[in-house]
Short mmCIF file of C-alpha atoms in Angstrom, two decimals:
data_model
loop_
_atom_site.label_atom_id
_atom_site.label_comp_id
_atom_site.label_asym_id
_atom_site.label_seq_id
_atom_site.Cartn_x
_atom_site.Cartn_y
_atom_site.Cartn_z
CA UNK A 19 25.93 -15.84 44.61
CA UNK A 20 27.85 -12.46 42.94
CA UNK A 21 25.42 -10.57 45.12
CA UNK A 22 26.28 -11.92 48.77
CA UNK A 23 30.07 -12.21 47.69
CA UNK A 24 31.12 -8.51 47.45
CA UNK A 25 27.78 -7.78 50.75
CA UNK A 26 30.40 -10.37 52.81
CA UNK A 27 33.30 -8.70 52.07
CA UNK A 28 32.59 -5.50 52.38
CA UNK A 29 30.37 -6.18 55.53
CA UNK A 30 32.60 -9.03 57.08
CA UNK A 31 36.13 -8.51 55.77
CA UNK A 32 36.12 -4.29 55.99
CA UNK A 33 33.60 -4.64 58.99
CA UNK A 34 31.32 -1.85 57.24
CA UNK A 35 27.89 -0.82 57.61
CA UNK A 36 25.51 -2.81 56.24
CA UNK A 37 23.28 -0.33 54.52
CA UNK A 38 26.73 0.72 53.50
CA UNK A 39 27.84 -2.48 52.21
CA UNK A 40 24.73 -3.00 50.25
CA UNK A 41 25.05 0.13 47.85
CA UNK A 42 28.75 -0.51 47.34
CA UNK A 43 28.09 -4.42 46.75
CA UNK A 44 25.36 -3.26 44.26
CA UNK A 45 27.93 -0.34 42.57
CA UNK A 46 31.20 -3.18 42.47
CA UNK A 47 28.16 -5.82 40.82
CA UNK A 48 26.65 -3.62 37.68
CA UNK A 49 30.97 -2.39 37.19
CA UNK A 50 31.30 -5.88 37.22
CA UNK A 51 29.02 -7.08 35.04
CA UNK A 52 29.24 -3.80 32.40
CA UNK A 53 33.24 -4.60 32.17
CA UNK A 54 32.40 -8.29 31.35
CA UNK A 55 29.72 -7.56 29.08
CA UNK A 56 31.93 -5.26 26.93
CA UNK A 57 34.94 -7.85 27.24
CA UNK A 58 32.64 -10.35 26.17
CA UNK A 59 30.64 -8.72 23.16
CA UNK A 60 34.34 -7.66 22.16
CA UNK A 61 35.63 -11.30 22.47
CA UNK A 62 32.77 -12.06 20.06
CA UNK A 63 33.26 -9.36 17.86
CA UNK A 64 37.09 -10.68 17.43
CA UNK A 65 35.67 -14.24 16.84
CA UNK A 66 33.73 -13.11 14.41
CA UNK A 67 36.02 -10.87 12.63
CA UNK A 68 39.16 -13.60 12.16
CA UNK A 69 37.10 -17.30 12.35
CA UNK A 70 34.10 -16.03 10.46
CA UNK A 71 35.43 -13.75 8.01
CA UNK A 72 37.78 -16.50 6.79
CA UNK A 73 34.96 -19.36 6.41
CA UNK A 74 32.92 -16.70 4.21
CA UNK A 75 35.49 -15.77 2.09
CA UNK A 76 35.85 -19.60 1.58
CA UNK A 77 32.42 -20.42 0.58
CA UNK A 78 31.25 -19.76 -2.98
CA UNK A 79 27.46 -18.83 -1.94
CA UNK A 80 27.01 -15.26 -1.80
CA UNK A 81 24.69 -14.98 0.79
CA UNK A 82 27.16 -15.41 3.99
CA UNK A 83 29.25 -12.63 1.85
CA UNK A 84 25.77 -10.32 2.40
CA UNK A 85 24.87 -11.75 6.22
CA UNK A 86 28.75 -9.74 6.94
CA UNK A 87 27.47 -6.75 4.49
CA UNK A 88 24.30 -6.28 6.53
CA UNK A 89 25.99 -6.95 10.34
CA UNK A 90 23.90 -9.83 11.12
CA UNK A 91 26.45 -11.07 13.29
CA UNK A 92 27.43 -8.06 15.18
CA UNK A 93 23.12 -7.85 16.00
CA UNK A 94 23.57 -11.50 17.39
CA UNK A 95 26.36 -10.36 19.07
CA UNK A 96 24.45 -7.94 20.92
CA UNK A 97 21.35 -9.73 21.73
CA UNK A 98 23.73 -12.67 23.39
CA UNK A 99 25.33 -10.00 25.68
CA UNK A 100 22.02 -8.56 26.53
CA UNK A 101 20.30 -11.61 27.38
CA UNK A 102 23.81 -12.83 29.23
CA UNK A 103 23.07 -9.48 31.05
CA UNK A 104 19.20 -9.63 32.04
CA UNK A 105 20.55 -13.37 33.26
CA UNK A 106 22.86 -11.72 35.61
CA UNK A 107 20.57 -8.67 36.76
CA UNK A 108 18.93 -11.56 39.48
CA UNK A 109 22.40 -12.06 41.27
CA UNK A 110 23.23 -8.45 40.81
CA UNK A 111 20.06 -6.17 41.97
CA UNK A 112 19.12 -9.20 44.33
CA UNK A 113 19.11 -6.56 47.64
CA UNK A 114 16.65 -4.52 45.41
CA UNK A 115 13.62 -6.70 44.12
CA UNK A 116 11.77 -3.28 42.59
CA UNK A 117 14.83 -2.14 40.39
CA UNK A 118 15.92 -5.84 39.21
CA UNK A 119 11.88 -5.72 38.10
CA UNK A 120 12.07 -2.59 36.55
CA UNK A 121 15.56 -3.23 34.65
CA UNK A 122 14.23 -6.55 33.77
CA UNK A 123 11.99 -4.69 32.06
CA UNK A 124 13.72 -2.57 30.37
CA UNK A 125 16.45 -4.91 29.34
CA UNK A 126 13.79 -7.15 27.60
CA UNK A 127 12.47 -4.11 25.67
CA UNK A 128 16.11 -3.25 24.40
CA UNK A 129 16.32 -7.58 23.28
CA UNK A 130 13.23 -6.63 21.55
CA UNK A 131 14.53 -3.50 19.89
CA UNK A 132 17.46 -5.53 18.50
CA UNK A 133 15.69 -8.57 17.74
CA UNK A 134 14.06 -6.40 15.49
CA UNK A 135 17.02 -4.66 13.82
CA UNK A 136 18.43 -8.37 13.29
CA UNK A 137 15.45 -9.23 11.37
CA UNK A 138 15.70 -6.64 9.28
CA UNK A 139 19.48 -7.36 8.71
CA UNK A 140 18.31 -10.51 7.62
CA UNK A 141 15.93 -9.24 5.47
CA UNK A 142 17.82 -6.38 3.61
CA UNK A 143 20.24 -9.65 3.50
CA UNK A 144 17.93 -12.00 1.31
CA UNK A 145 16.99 -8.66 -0.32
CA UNK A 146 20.37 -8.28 -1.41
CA UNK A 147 21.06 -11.99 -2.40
CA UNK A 148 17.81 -12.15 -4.46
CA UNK A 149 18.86 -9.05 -6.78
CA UNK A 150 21.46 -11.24 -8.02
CA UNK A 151 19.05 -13.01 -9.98
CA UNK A 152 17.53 -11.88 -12.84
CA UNK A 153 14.12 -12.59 -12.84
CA UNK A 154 14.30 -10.56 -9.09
CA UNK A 155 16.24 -7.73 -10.05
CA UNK A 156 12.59 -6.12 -11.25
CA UNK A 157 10.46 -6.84 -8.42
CA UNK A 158 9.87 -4.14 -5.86
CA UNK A 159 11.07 -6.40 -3.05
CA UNK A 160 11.95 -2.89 -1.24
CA UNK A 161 7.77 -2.85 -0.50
CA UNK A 162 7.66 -6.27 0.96
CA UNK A 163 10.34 -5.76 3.66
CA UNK A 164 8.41 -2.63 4.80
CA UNK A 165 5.10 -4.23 4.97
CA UNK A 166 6.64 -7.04 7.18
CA UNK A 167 9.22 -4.59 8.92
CA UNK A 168 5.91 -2.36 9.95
CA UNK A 169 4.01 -5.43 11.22
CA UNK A 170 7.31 -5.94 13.24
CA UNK A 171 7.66 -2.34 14.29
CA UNK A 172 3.61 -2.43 15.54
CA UNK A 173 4.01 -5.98 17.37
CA UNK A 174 7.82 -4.90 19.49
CA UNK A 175 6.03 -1.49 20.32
CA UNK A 176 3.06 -3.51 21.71
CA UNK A 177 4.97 -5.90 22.95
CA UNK A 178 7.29 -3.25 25.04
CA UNK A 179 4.54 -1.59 25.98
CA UNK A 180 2.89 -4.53 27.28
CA UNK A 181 6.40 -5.42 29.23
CA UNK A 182 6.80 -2.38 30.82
CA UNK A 183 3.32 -1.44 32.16
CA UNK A 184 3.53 -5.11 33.58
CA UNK A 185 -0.20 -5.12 31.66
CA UNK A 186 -1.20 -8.62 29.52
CA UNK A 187 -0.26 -8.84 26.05
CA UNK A 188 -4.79 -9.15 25.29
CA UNK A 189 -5.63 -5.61 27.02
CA UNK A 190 -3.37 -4.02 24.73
CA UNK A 191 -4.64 -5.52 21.49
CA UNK A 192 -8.19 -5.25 22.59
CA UNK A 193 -7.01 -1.27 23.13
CA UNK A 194 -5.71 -1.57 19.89
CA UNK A 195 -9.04 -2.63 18.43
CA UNK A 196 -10.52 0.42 20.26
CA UNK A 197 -8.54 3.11 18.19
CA UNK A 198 -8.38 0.99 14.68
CA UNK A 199 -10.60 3.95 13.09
CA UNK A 200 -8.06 6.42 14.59
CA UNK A 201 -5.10 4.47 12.91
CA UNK A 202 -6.65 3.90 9.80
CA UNK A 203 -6.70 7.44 9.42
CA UNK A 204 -2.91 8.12 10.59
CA UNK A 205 -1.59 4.90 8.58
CA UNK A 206 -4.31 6.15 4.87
CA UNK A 207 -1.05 6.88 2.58
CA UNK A 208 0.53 3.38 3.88
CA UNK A 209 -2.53 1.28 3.75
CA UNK A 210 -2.63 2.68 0.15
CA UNK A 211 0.59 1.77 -0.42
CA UNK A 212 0.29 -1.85 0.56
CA UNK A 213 -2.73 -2.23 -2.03
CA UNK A 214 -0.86 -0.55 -4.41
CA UNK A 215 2.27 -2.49 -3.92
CA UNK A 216 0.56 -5.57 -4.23
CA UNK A 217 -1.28 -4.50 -7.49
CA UNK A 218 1.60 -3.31 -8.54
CA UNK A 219 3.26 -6.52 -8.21
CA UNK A 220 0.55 -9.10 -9.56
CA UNK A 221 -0.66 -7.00 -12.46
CA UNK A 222 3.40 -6.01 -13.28
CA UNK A 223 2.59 -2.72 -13.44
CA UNK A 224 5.94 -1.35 -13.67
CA UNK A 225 9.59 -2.74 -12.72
CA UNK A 226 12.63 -1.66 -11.40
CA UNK A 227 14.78 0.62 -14.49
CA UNK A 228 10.99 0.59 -16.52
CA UNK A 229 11.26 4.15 -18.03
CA UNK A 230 7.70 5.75 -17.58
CA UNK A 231 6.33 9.32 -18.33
CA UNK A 232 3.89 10.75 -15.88
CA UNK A 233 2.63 14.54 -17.03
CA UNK A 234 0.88 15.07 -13.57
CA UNK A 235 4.62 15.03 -11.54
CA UNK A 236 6.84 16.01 -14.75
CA UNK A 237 8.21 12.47 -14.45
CA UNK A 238 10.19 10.96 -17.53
CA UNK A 239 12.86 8.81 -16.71
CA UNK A 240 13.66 5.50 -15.25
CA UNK A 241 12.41 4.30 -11.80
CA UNK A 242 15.12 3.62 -9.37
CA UNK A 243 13.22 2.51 -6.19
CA UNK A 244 10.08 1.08 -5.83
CA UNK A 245 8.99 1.07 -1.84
CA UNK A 246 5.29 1.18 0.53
CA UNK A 247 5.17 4.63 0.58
CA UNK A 248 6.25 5.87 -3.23
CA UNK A 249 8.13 5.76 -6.34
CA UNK A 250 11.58 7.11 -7.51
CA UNK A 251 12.27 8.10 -10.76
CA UNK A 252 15.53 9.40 -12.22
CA UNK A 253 14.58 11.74 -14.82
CA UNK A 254 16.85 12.01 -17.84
CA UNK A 255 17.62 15.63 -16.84
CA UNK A 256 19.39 13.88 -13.49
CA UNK A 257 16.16 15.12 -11.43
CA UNK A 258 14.42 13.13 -9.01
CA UNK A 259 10.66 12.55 -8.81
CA UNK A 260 8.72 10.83 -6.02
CA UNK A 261 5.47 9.21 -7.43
CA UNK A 262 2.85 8.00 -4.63
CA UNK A 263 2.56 4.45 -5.45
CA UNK A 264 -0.85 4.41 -5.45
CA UNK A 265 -1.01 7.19 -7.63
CA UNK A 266 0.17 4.34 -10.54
CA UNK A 267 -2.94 2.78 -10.23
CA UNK A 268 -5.11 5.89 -9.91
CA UNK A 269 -3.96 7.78 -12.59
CA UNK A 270 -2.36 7.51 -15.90
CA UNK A 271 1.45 7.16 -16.85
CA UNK A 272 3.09 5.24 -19.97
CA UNK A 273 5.38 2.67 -19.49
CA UNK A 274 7.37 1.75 -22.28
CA UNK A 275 8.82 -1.07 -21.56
CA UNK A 276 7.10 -3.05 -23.83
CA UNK A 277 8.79 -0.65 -27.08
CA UNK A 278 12.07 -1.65 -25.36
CA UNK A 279 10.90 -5.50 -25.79
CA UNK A 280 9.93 -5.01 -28.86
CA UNK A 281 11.64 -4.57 -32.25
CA UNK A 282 11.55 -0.95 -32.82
CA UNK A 283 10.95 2.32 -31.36
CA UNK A 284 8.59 4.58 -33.38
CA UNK A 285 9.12 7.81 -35.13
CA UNK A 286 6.10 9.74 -36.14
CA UNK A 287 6.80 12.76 -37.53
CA UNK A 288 5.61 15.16 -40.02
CA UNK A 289 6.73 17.54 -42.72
CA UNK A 290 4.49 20.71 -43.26
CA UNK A 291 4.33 20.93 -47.73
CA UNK A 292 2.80 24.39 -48.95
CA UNK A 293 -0.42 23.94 -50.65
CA UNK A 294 0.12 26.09 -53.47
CA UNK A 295 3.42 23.96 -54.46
CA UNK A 296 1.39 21.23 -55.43
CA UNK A 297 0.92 20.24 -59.12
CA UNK A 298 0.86 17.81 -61.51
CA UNK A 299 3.46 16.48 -63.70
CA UNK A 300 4.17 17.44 -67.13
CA UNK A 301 5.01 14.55 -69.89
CA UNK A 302 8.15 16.35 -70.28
CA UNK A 303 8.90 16.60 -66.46
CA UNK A 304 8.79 12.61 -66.31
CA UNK A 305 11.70 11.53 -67.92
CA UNK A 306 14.02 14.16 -65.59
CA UNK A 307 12.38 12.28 -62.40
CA UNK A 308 13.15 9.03 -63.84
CA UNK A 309 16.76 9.93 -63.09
CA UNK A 310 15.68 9.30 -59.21
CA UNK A 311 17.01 5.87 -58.50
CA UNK A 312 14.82 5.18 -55.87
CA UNK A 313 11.39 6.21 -58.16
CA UNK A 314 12.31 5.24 -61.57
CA UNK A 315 10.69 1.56 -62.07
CA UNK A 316 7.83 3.14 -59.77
CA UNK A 317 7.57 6.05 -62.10
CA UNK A 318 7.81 3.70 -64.90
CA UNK A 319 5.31 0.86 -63.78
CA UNK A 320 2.59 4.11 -62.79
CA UNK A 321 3.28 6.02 -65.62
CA UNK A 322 1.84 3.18 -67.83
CA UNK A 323 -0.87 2.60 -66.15
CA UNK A 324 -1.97 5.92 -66.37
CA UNK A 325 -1.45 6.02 -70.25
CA UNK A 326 -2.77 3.36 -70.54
CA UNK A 327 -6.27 4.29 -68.54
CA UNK A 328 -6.80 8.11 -69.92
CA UNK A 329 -6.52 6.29 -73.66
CA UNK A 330 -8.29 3.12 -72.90
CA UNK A 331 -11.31 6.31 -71.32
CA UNK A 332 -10.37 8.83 -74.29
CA UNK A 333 -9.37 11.23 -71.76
CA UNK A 334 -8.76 15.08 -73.08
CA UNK A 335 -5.25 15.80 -71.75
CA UNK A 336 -4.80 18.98 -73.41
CA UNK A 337 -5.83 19.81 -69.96
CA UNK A 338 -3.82 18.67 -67.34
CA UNK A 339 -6.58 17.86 -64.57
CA UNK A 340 -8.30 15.79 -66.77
CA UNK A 341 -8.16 11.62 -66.17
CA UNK A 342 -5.23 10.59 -63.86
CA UNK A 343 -2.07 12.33 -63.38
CA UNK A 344 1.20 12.10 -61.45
CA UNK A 345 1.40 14.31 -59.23
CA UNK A 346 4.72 15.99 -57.67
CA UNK A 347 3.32 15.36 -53.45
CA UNK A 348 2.24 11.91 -55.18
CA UNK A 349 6.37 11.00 -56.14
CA UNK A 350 7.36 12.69 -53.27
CA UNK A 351 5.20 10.42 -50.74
CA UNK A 352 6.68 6.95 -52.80
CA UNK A 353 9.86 8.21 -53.11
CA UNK A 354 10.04 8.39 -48.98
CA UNK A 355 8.01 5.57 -49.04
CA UNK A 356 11.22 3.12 -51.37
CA UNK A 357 13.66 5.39 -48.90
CA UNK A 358 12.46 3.83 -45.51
CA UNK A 359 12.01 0.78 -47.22
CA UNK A 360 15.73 0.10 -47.97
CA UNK A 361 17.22 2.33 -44.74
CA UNK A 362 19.39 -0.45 -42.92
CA UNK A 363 17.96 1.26 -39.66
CA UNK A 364 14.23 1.14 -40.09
CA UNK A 365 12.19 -2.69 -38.74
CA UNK A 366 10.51 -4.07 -41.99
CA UNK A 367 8.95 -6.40 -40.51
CA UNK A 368 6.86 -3.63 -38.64
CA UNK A 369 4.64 -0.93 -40.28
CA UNK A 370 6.71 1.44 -42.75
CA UNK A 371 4.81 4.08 -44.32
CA UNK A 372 4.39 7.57 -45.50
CA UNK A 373 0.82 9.08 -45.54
CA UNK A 374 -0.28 12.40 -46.11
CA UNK A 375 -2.90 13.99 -43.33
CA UNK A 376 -5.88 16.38 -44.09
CA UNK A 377 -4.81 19.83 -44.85
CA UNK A 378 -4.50 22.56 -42.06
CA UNK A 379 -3.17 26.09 -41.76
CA UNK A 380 0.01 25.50 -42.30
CA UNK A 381 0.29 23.31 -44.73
CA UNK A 382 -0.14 19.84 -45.96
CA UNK A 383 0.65 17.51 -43.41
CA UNK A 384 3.51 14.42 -44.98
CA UNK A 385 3.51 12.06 -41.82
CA UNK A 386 6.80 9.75 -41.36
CA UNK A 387 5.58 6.15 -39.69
CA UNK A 388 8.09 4.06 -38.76
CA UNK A 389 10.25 2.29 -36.36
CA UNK A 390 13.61 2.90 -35.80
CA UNK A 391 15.79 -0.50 -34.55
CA UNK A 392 17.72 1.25 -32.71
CA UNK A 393 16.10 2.15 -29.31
CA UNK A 394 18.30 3.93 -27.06
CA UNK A 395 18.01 7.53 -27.07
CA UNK A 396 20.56 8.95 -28.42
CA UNK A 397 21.16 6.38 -31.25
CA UNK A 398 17.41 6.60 -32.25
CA UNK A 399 17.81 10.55 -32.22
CA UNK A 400 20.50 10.23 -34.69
CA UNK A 401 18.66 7.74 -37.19
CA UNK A 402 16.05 10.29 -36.99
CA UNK A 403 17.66 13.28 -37.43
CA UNK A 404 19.70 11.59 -40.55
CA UNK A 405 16.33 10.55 -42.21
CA UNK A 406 15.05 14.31 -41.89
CA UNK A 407 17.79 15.84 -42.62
CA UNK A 408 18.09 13.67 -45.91
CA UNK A 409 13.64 13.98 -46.71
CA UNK A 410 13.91 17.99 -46.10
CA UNK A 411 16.95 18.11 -48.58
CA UNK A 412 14.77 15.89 -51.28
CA UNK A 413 11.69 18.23 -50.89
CA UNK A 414 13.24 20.70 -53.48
CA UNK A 415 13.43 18.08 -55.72
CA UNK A 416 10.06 17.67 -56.31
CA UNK A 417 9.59 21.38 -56.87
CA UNK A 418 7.84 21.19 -53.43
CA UNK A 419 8.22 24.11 -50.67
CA UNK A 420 8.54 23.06 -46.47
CA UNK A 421 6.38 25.77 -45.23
CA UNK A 422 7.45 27.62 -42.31
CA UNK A 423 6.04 31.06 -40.56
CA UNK A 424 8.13 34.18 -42.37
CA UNK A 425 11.15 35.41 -40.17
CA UNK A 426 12.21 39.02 -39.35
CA UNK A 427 14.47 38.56 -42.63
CA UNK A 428 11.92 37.58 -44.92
CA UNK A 429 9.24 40.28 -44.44
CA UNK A 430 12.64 42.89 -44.86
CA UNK A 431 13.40 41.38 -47.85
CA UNK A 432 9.77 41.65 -48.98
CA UNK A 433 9.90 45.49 -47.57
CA UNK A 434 12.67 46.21 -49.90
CA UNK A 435 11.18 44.78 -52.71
CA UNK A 436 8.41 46.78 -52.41
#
């Protein structure tokens, strides 16, 4: 044996000491063994950099591509050496029984330890290969690998524990059982997690790039990461917000994925019409908004159906509120009405509509209802802003007024009038 080799020589050939002999036997042993351990883990580092390198790059799967990406092979690497090494601690601490038990020991916890990492390499690995596909790339998969990477975590720790204290694998779960309340308390936020996670995950809750607004964290952006513990979402201001992932099923966020699936995204907006620029329209005043392209078969079509109800009811319209009228809000709300009907950007096969809102403070309320085909931000911004921009230039037309609170210029204007 290695052990009683270098004890001869030393004792027979040099004709030393035997207690002597012993520690320098045990000193030339672990040299030995720690020089052949790195030569070997570096012999299969090189194997693994020139043999195995050149079969991935010769596959077409992906997934030996990611095994490389994630070191899979360097943690196999070290858990041979190791275990090559705990073989060897027998013929090397064989003059000392209670160290080779101890180092035994400690060696196996360390094989644990990296047994662990390995699995997790292989995990983040088939993480990693399954985000190439598409119906994966929106699963929180991230949540999954630390639910099983925590079970792992729990059972090495027991298990080394268990190894060390030389103590049987059923004391320590039965201890374990003892302080459950304890670490139900400690592991709350995670245990929450899981249940969220999984709830998350059946009912579809959200995805991976979803963009969701949540008031209660000043979240409104996409999410980024889903994982056990919480949820991060890149706000469009570049900010990042970490959501408790159980706080998605506690409390209330939007998700709007579903206008992103959809055929439009909406634009509900309103224009604020004075209340005292509201009138009827003359006979006279018809003909000039027949000129509107947009209104002038709809002007015609109404205008004859009026005339032809306030005679067939022998209606007095020497004053103007008598029977039915056209009114100048009335043209104005069809006239938006035709415009969204023929805008190249607006979904007609969704609701298109302009609808006036009960009168407040400020104003009539004119609400916009529509949905805009384009969907991304800034392009639906723009098809907005050019619809506005074109229904607050067309209000004057109608003899209408926008109201809006007086400025600092106004009520100087009205001081100098005065």
């Amino acid at each position: 044996m290695l052990g009683n080799f270098f004890y001869q020589f030393y004792s027979e050939q040099l004709s030393l000491p035997p207690q002597v002999s012993i520690y320098l036997s045990l000193a030339t042993n672990l040299i030995l063994v720690i020089i052949l351990g790195f030569v070997l883990f570096k012999s299969l580092r090189y194997v693994g950099s020139k043999f195995l390198h050149k079969i991935v790059l010769k596959t077409k799967t992906s997934f030996d591509d990611l095994l490389i990406k994630n070191k899979v092979f360097l943690h196999i690497t070290r858990i041979v050496v190791l275990i090559i090494f705990l073989a060897s601690l027998k013929s090397t601490l064989i003059e000392f029984p209670l160290s080779l038990k101890y180092s035994e020991r400690v060696v196996s916890v360390i094989i644990i330890f990296f047994s662990v990492r390995f699995f997790k390499s292989i995990l983040f690995t088939i993480k990693d290969f399954l985000r190439e596909f598409s119906s994966f790339k929106d699963k929180p998969i991230e949540s999954y690998i630390q639910i099983f990477m925590m079970v792992l975590w729990m059972i090495a720790i027991i298990a080394s524990f268990s190894i060390l204290t030389g103590k049987s694998l059923i004391r320590f779960l039965t201890a374990l059982g003892a302080f459950s309340a304890i670490l139900l308390l400690i592991f709350k936020d995670t245990i929450l997690g899981f249940v969220a996670s999984i709830q998350i995950s059946v009912n579809d809750t959200v995805r991976l790039n979803d963009w969701i607004t949540m008031d209660k964290y000043k979240a409104d952006g996409n999410i980024i990461e889903i994982n056990l513990a919480s949820v991060i979402v890149k706000n469009f201001d570049n900010t990042i917000t970490s959501i408790p992932t159980y706080s998605l099923i506690s409390d209330s966020f939007k998700n709007w994925r579903a206008m992103n699936n959809s055929g439009g995204r909406r634009i509900k907006r309103v224009v604020m019409i004075k209340v005292n620029s509201v009138q009827f329209i003359k006979n006279e005043e018809v003909d000039h908004f027949k000129k509107i392209t947009l209104l002038s078969t709809h002007i015609e079509e109404l205008y004859n159906e009026i005339h032809i109800y306030n005679n067939q009811h022998n209606i007095d319209k020497s004053l103007s509120i008598n029977g039915r009228n056209l009114t100048n809000l009335g043209l104005f709300r069809a006239y938006i009405n035709a415009y969204l009907k023929q805008h190249p950007k607006i979904n007609q096969d969704l609701t298109v509509m302009c609808r006036q809102l009960a009168p407040t403070p400020n104003g009539v309320p004119v609400e916009i209802y529509a949905f805009c085909m384009d969907k991304e931000w800034v392009k639906y911004e723009q098809v907005v802003s050019d619809i506005f921009d074109h229904i607050l230039a067309s209000v004057s037309f109608f003899n209408l007024e926008v109201f809006e609170n007086p400025s600092s210029t106004d009520l100087s204007k009205l001081k100098l009038s005065n």
